[in-house]
Coordinates of C-alpha atoms in Angstrom, one line a residue:
Chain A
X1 CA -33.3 -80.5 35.8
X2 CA -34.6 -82.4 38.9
X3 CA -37.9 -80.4 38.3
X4 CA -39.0 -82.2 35.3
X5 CA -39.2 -85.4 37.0
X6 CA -41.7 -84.1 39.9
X7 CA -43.6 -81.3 37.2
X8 CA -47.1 -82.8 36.7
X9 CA -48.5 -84.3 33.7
X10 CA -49.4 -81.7 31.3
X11 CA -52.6 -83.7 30.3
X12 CA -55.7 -82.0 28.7
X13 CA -59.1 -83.4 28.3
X14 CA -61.8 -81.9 27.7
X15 CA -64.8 -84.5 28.8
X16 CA -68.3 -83.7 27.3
X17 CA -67.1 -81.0 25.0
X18 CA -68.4 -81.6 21.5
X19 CA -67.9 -79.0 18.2
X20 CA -71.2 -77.6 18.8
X21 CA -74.1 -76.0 15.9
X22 CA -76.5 -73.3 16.6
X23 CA -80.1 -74.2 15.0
X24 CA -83.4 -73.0 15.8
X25 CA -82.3 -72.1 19.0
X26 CA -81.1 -75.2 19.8
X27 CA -77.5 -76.9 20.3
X28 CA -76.1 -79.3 18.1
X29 CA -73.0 -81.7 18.9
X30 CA -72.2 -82.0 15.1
X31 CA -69.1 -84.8 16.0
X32 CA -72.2 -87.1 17.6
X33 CA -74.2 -86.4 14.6
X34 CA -71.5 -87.0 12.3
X35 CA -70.7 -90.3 13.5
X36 CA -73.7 -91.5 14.1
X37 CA -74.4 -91.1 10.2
X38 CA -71.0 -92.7 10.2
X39 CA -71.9 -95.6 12.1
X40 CA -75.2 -95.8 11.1
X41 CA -74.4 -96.0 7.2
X42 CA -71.8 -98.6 8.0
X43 CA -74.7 -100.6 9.9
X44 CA -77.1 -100.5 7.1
X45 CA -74.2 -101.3 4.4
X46 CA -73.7 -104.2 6.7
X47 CA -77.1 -105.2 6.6
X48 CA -77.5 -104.7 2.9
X49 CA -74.3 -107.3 2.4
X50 CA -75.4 -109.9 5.0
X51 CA -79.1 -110.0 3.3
X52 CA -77.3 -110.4 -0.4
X53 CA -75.3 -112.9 1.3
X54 CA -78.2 -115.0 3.7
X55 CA -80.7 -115.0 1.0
X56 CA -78.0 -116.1 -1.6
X57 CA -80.0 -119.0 -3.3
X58 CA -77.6 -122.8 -3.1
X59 CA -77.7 -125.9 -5.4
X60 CA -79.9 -128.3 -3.2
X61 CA -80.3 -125.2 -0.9
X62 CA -77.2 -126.4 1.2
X63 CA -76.5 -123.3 3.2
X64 CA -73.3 -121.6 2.7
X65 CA -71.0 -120.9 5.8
X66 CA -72.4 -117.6 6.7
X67 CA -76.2 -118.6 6.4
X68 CA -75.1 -121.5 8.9
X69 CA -74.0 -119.5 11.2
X70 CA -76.3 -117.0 11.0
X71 CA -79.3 -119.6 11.4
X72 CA -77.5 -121.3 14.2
X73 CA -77.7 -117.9 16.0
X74 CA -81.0 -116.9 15.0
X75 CA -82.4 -120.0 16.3
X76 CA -80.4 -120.2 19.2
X77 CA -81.4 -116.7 20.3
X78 CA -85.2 -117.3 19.2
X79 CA -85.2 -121.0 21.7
X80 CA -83.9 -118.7 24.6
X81 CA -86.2 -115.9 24.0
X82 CA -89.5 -117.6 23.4
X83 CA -88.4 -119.9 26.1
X84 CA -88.2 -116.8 29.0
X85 CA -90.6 -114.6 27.6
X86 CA -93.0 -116.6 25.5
X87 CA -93.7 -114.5 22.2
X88 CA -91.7 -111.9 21.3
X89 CA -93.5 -109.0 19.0
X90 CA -91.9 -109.4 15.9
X91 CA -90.8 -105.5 16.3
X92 CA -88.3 -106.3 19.1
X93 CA -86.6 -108.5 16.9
X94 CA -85.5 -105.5 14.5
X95 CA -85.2 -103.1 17.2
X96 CA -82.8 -105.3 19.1
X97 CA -80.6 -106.5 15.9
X98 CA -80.4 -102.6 15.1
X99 CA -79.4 -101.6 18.6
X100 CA -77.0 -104.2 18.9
X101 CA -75.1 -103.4 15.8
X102 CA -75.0 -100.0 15.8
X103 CA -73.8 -99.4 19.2
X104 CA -71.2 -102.5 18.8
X105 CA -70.1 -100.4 15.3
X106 CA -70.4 -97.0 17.4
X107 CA -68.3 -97.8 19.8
X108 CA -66.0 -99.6 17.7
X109 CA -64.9 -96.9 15.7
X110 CA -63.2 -95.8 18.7
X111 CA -60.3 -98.0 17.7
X112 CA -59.6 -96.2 15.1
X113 CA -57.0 -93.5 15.7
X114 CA -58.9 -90.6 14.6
X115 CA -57.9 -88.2 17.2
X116 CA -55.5 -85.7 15.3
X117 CA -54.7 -82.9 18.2
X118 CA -56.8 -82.1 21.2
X119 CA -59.3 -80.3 19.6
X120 CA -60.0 -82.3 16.5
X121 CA -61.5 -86.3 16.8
X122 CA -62.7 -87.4 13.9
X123 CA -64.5 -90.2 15.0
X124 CA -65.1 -90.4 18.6
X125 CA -68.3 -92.5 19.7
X126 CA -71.8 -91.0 19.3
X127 CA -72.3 -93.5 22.0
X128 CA -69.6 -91.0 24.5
X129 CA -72.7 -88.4 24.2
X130 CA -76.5 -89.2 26.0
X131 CA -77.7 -87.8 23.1
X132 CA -77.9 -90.8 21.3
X133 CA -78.1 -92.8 24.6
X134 CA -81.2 -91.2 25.8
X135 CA -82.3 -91.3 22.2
X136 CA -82.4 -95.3 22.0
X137 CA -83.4 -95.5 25.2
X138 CA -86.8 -93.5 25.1
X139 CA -87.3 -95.7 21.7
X140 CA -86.9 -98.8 23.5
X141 CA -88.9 -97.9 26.7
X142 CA -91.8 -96.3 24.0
X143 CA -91.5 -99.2 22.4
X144 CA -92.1 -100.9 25.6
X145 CA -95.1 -99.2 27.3
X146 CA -97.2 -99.2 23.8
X147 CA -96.0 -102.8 23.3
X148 CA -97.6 -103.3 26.6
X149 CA -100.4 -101.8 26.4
X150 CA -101.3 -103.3 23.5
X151 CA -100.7 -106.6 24.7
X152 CA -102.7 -106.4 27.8
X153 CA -104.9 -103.1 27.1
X154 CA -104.2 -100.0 28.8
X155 CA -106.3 -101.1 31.5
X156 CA -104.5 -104.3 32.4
X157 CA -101.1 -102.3 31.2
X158 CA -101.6 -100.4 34.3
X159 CA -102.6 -103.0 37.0
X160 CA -99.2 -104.6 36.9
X161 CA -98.3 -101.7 38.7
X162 CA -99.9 -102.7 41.3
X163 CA -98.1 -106.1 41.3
X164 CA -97.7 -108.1 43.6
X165 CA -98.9 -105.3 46.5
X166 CA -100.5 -102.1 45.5
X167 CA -98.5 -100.5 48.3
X168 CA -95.5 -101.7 45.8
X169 CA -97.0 -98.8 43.3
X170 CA -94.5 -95.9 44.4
X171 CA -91.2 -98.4 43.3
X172 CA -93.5 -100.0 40.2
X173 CA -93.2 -96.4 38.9
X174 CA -89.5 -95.9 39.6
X175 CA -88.5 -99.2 38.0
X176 CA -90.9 -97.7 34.8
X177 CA -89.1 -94.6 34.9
X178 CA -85.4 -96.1 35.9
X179 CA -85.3 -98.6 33.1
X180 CA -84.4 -96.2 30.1
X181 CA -82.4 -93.9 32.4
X182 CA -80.0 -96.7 33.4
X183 CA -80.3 -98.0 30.1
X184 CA -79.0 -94.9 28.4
X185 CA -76.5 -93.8 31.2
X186 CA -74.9 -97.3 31.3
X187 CA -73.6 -97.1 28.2
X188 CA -72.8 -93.4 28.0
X189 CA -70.9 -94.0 31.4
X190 CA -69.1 -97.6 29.7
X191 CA -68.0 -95.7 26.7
X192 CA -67.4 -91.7 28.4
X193 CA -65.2 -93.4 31.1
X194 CA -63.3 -95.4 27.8
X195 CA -62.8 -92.0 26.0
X196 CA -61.5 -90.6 29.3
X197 CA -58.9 -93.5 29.9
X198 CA -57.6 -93.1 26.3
X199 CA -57.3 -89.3 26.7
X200 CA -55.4 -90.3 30.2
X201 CA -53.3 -92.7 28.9
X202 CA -52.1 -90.4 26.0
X203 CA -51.1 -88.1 28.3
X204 CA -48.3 -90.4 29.5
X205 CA -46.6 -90.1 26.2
X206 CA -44.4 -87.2 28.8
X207 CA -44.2 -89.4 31.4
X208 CA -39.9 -89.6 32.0
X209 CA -38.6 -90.3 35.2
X210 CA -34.8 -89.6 35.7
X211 CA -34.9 -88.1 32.3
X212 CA -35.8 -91.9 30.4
X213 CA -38.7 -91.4 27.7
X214 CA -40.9 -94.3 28.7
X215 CA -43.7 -92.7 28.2
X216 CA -44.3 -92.8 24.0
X217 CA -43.7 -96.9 24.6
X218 CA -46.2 -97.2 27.7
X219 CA -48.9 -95.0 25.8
X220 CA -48.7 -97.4 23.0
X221 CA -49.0 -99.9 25.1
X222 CA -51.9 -99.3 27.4
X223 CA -53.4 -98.0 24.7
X224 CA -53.4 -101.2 22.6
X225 CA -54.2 -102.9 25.8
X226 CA -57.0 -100.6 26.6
X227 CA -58.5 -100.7 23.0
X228 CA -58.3 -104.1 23.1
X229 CA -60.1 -105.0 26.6
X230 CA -62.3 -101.8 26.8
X231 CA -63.5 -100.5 23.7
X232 CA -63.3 -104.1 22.1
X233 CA -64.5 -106.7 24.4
X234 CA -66.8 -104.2 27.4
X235 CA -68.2 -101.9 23.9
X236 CA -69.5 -105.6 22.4
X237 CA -70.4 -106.4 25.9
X238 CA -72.5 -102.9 26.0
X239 CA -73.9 -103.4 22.7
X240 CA -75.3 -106.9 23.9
X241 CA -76.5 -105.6 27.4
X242 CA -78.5 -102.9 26.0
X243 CA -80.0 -105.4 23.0
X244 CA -80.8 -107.9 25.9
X245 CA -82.2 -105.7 28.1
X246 CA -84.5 -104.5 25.2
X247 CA -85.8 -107.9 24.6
X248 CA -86.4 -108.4 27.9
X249 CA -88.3 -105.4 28.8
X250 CA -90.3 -105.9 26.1
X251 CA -91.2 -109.6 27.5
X252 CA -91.9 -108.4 31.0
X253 CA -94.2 -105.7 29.4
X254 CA -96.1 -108.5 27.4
X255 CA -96.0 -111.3 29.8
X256 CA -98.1 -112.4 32.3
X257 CA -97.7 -111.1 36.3
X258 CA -99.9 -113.5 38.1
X259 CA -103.9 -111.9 37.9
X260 CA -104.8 -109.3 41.2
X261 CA -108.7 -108.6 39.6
X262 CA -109.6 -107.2 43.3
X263 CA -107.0 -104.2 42.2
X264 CA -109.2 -103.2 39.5
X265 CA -110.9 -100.0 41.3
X266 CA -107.0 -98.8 42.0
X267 CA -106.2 -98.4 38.2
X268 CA -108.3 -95.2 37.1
X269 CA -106.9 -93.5 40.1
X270 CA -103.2 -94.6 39.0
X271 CA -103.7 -93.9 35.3
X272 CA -103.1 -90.2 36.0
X273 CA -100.0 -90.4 38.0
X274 CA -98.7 -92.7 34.9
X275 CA -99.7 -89.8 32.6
X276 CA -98.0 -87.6 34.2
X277 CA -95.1 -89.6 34.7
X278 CA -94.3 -91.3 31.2
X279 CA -93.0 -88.4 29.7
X280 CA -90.2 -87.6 32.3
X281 CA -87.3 -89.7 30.9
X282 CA -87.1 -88.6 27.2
X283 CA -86.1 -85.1 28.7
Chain B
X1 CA -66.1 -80.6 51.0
X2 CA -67.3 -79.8 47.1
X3 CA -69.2 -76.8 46.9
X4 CA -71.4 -77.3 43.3
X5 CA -72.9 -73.6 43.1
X6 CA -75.0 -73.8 40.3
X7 CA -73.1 -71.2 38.2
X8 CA -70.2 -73.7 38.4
X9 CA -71.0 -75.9 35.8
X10 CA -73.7 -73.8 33.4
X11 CA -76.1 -76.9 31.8
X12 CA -74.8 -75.8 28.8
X13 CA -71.5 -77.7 29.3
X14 CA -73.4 -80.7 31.5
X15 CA -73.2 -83.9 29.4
X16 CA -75.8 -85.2 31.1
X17 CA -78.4 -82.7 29.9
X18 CA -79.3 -83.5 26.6
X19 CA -79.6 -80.7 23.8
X20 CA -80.9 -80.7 20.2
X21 CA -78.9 -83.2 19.4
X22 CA -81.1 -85.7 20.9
X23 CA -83.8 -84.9 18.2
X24 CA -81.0 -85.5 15.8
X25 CA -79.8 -88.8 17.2
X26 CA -83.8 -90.1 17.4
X27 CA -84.7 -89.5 13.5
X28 CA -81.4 -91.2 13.1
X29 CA -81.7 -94.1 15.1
X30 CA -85.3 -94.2 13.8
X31 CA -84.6 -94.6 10.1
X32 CA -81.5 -97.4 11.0
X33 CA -84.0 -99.0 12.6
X34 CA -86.8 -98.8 10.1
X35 CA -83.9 -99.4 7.1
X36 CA -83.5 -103.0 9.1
X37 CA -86.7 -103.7 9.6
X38 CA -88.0 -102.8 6.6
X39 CA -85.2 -104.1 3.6
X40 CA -82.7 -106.4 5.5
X41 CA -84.5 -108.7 7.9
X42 CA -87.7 -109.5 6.6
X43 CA -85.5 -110.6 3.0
X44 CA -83.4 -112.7 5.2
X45 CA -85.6 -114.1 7.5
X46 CA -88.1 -114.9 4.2
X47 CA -85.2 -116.9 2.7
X48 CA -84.1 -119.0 5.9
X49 CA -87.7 -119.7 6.0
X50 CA -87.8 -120.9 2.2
X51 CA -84.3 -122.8 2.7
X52 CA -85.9 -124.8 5.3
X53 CA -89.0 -125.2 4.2
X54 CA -87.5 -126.5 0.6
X55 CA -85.1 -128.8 2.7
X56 CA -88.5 -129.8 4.9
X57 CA -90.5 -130.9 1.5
X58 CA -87.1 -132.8 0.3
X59 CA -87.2 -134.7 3.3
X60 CA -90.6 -135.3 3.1
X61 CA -90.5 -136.4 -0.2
X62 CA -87.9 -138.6 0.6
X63 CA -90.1 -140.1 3.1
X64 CA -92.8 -140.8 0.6
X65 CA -90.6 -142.5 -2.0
X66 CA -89.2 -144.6 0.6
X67 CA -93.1 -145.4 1.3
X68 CA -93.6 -145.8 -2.3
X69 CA -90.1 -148.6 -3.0
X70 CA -91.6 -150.4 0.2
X71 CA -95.0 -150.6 -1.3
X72 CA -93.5 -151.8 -4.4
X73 CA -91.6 -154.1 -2.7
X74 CA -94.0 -155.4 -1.0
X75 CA -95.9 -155.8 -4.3
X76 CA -93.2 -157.9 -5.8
X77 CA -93.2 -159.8 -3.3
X78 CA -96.6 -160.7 -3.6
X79 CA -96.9 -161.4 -6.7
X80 CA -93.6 -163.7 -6.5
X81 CA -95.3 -165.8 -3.8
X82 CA -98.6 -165.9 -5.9
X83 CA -96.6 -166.6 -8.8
X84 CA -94.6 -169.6 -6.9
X85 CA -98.0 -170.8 -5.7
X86 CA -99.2 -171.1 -9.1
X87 CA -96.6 -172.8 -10.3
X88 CA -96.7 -175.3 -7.8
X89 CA -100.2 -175.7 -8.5
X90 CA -99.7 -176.0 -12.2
X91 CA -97.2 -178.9 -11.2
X92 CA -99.2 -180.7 -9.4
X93 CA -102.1 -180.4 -12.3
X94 CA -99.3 -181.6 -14.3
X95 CA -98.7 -184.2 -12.1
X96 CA -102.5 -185.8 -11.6
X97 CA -103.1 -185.0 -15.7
X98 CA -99.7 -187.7 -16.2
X99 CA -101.2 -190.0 -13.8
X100 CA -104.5 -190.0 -15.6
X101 CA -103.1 -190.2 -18.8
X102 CA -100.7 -192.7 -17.9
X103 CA -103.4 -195.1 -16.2
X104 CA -105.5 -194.7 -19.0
X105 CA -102.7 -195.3 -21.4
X106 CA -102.4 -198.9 -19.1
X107 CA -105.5 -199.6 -18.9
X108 CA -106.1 -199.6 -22.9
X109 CA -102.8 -201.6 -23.3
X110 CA -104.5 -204.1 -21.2
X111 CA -107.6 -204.0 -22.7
X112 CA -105.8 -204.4 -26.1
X113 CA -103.7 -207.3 -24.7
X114 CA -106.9 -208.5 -23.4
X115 CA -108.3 -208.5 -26.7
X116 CA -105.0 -210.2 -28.5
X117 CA -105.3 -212.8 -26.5
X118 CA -109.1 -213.4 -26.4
X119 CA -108.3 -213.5 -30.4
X120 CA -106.2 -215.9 -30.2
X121 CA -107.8 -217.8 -28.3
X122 CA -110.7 -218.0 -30.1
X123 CA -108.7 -218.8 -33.1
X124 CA -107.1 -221.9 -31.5
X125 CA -110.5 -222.7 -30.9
X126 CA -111.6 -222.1 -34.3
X127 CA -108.8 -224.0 -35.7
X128 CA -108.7 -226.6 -33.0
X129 CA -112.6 -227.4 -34.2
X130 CA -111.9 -227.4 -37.6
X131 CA -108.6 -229.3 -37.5
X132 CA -111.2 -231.6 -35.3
X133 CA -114.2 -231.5 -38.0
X134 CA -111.7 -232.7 -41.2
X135 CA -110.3 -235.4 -38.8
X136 CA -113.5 -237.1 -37.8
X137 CA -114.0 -237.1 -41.6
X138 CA -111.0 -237.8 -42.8
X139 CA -109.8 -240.5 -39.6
X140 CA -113.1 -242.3 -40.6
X141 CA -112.2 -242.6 -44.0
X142 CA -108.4 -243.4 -43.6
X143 CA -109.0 -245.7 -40.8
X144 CA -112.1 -247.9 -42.7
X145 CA -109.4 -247.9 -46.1
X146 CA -106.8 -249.3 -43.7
X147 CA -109.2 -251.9 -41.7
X148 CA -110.7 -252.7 -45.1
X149 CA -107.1 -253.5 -46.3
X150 CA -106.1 -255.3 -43.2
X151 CA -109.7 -257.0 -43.0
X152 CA -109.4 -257.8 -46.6
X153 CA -113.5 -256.8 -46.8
X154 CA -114.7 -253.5 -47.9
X155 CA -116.3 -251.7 -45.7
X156 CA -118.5 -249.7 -48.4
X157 CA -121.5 -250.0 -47.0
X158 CA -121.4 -246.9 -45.4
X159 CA -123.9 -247.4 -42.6
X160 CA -121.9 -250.0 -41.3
X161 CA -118.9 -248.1 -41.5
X162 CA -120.1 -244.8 -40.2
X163 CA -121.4 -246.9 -37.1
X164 CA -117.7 -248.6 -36.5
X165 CA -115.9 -245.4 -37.1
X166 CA -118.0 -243.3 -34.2
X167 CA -117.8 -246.6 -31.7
X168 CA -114.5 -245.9 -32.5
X169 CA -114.0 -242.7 -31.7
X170 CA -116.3 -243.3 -28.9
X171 CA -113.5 -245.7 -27.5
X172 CA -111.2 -243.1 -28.1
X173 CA -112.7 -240.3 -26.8
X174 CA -113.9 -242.3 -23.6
X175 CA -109.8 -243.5 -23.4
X176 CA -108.9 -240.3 -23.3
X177 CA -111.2 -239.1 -21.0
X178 CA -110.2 -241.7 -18.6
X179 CA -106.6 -240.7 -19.4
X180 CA -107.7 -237.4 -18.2
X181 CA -109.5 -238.5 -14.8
X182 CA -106.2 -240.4 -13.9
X183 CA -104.1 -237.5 -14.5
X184 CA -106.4 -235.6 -13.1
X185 CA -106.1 -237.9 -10.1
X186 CA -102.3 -238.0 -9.8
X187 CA -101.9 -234.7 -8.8

């Protein structure tokens, strides 16, 4: 029975895969879906409770706990912002509070042991799919650009890509086009590679050298461990990244760059390679 | 080496190519983020607002009645000093109004005095005269019955009489005058 020791792990994953619909000739990945209404009703139930709660009305208005630490935050977060980026359209605010508790929640649900046999996973996270990455992302970085443009007209909107050298213009586009992409990928890639490690550690539960079962105790193990470090502490950590770097996109596309005025006659030639470029990452 | 033919991996099956569920995920995303915006923050950001503007106004208005007990503190005060100062004044009204009266009140006692005594004096005088008058007449008379007894002669005729009586007193009245002078002279 010497064989058993050396036989490989019988491990099967099946990265990417999703229970898929057929629709108007286009493919659904109904588990993202489903969680994602999951997630999402759990989000807005959140934000339902917390508004009953903040806008509770006090004797003498002393705040209750929660509204302390809620305004402690909110003003903490609104110093720091205003303080980098100067004024912050009021619609980032929302955006970022939204993407930050919904992908915290989606990849939270993660914890939960929903995963019933290989083929079944009740609640595995939307966030595993760049569906929903690629989603927020091309929200966020069209939220950006018309946040920019509105800010500094499309005219002016466009001259910062000529900043600070119009020879720069080539790598002004990529960082344009490379913002939502990374945005959307980093998080798929946090929260796939998570899913993956999970799958791999369950397929230790086999794991018995010289014929000792240590592989049910190890699983439980690394799994806690994992849950705990990954998919606990990096899926907040990836929730916050991607709200920060929303807020911050937003005030490099409404701040001020310096002023190049003799790049002016560049612009109308640029605004057609910008045309043609913008719609690239939502596909 | 890793070969990738592209029949390998159809896109199908490539998680990085998105599919319809991206549509999907957008609307999704799309109404969380309007159901925020639209019923959960503005509420809560509206009430933090109030709280602190309420809690502004209290301390405001804490400010002003603080103002407001200084200022009436300040008032009393005021009117304590004025009140002191009148009082002192009153006093010292008091003060000159008892001097006055009480001079005056002297200076009648001593005009009354002044009076009593002038009275008197006059009296004495009055008396002195008359006790003078019914001497001269009645020494005259005594002295002329006792000469008239001594001299054994009667001294009616009254001429006569009348002329020895006044050398008398004359003698008298020039004695005592020269009593006076010496007296006068011994001190």
């Amino acid at each position: 029975m010497t064989s058993a020791v050396i036989a490989p792990l019988a491990i099967e994953i099946h990265p990417g895969e999703h229970p898929e619909g057929h629709f108007l000739g286009m493919t659904f990945n109904l588990d993202t879906i489903w969680v994602t209404v999951v997630a999402g009703a759990i989000v807005v139930a959140l934000g339902f409770w917390a508004r009953a709660k903040l806008t509770e009305e006090t004797p003498d208005h002393v705040p209750t706990k929660i509204q302390l630490v809620w305004e402690t935050i909110i003003d903490q977060v609104t110093t720091q912002v205003t303080a980098n980026l100067g004024k912050v359209n009021p619609f980032v605010i929302p955006l970022a509070t939204a993407l930050f508790f919904f992908i915290l929640i989606a990849n939270w649900l993660e914890v939960i042991p929903t995963e019933l046999n290989s083929d079944t996973h009740l609640l595995p996270s939307p966030t595993a799919d760049t569906n929903l990455t690629y989603a927020m992302a091309a929200l966020v970085i069209v939220g950006v650009w018309t946040f920019g443009v509105r800010q500094k007209g499309l005219k002016g909107y466009l001259k910062h890509f000529l900043e600070p050298y119009p020879y720069l213009l080539p790598l002004n586009i990529l960082e344009e086009l490379v913002k939502p992409i990374t945005l959307a990928l980093r998080l798929f890639g946090n929260i796939f590679a998570g899913g993956i490690m999970l799958g791999l550690i369950a397929g230790l539960v086999s794991l018995a050298p010289s014929n000792i079962p240590v592989g049910p105790a190890l699983a439980i193990i690394l799994n806690v461990i994992w849950k705990l470090f990954d998919t606990m502490f990096l899926g907040g950590l990836q929730a916050f990244i991607f709200a920060l770097l929303t807020v911050l996109y937003f005030g490099m596309a409404g701040g001020d760059h310096g002023d190049h005025d003799e790049q002016d006659e560049h612009v109308q030639h640029d605004q057609a390679e910008q045309k043609s470029a913008e719609p690239e990452p939502a596909h | 080496m890793v070969h990738v033919t592209a029949g390998l991996i159809p896109l199908a099956s490539n998680f990085l190519v998105p599919n319809g569920t991206f549509f999907v995920e957008l609307i999704a995303f799309g109404i969380i983020v309007w159901l925020l915006a639209k019923f959960v923050i503005p509420p809560i950001n509206r009430a933090m607002t109030a709280r602190q503007d309420a809690i502004k106004k209290e301390f405001a208005d804490l400010e002003e009645a603080k103002a407001a007990a200084h200022k009436a503190e300040e008032e009393f005060k005021a009117q304590i000093a004025d009140a002191r100062h009148e009082a002192a004044k009153i006093r010292e009204e008091a003060r000159e109004q008892g001097a006055q009266i009480v001079g005056e009140a002297r200076e009648q006692a001593q005009a009354e005095a002044a009076r009593i005594v002038e009275h008197g004096h006059a009296q004495v005088r009055a008396e002195r005269q008359q006790a003078v008058a019914s001497l001269r007449a009645e020494v005259g008379t005594l002295a002329i019955d006792l000469a008239g007894r001594i001299v054994g002669e009667s001294l009616d005729d009254d001429e006569r009489s009348t002329r020895v009586v006044d050398r008398f007193l004359a003698d008298v009245e020039s004695m005592q005058a020269a009593e006076a002078t010496a007296q006068d002279g011994d001190r």
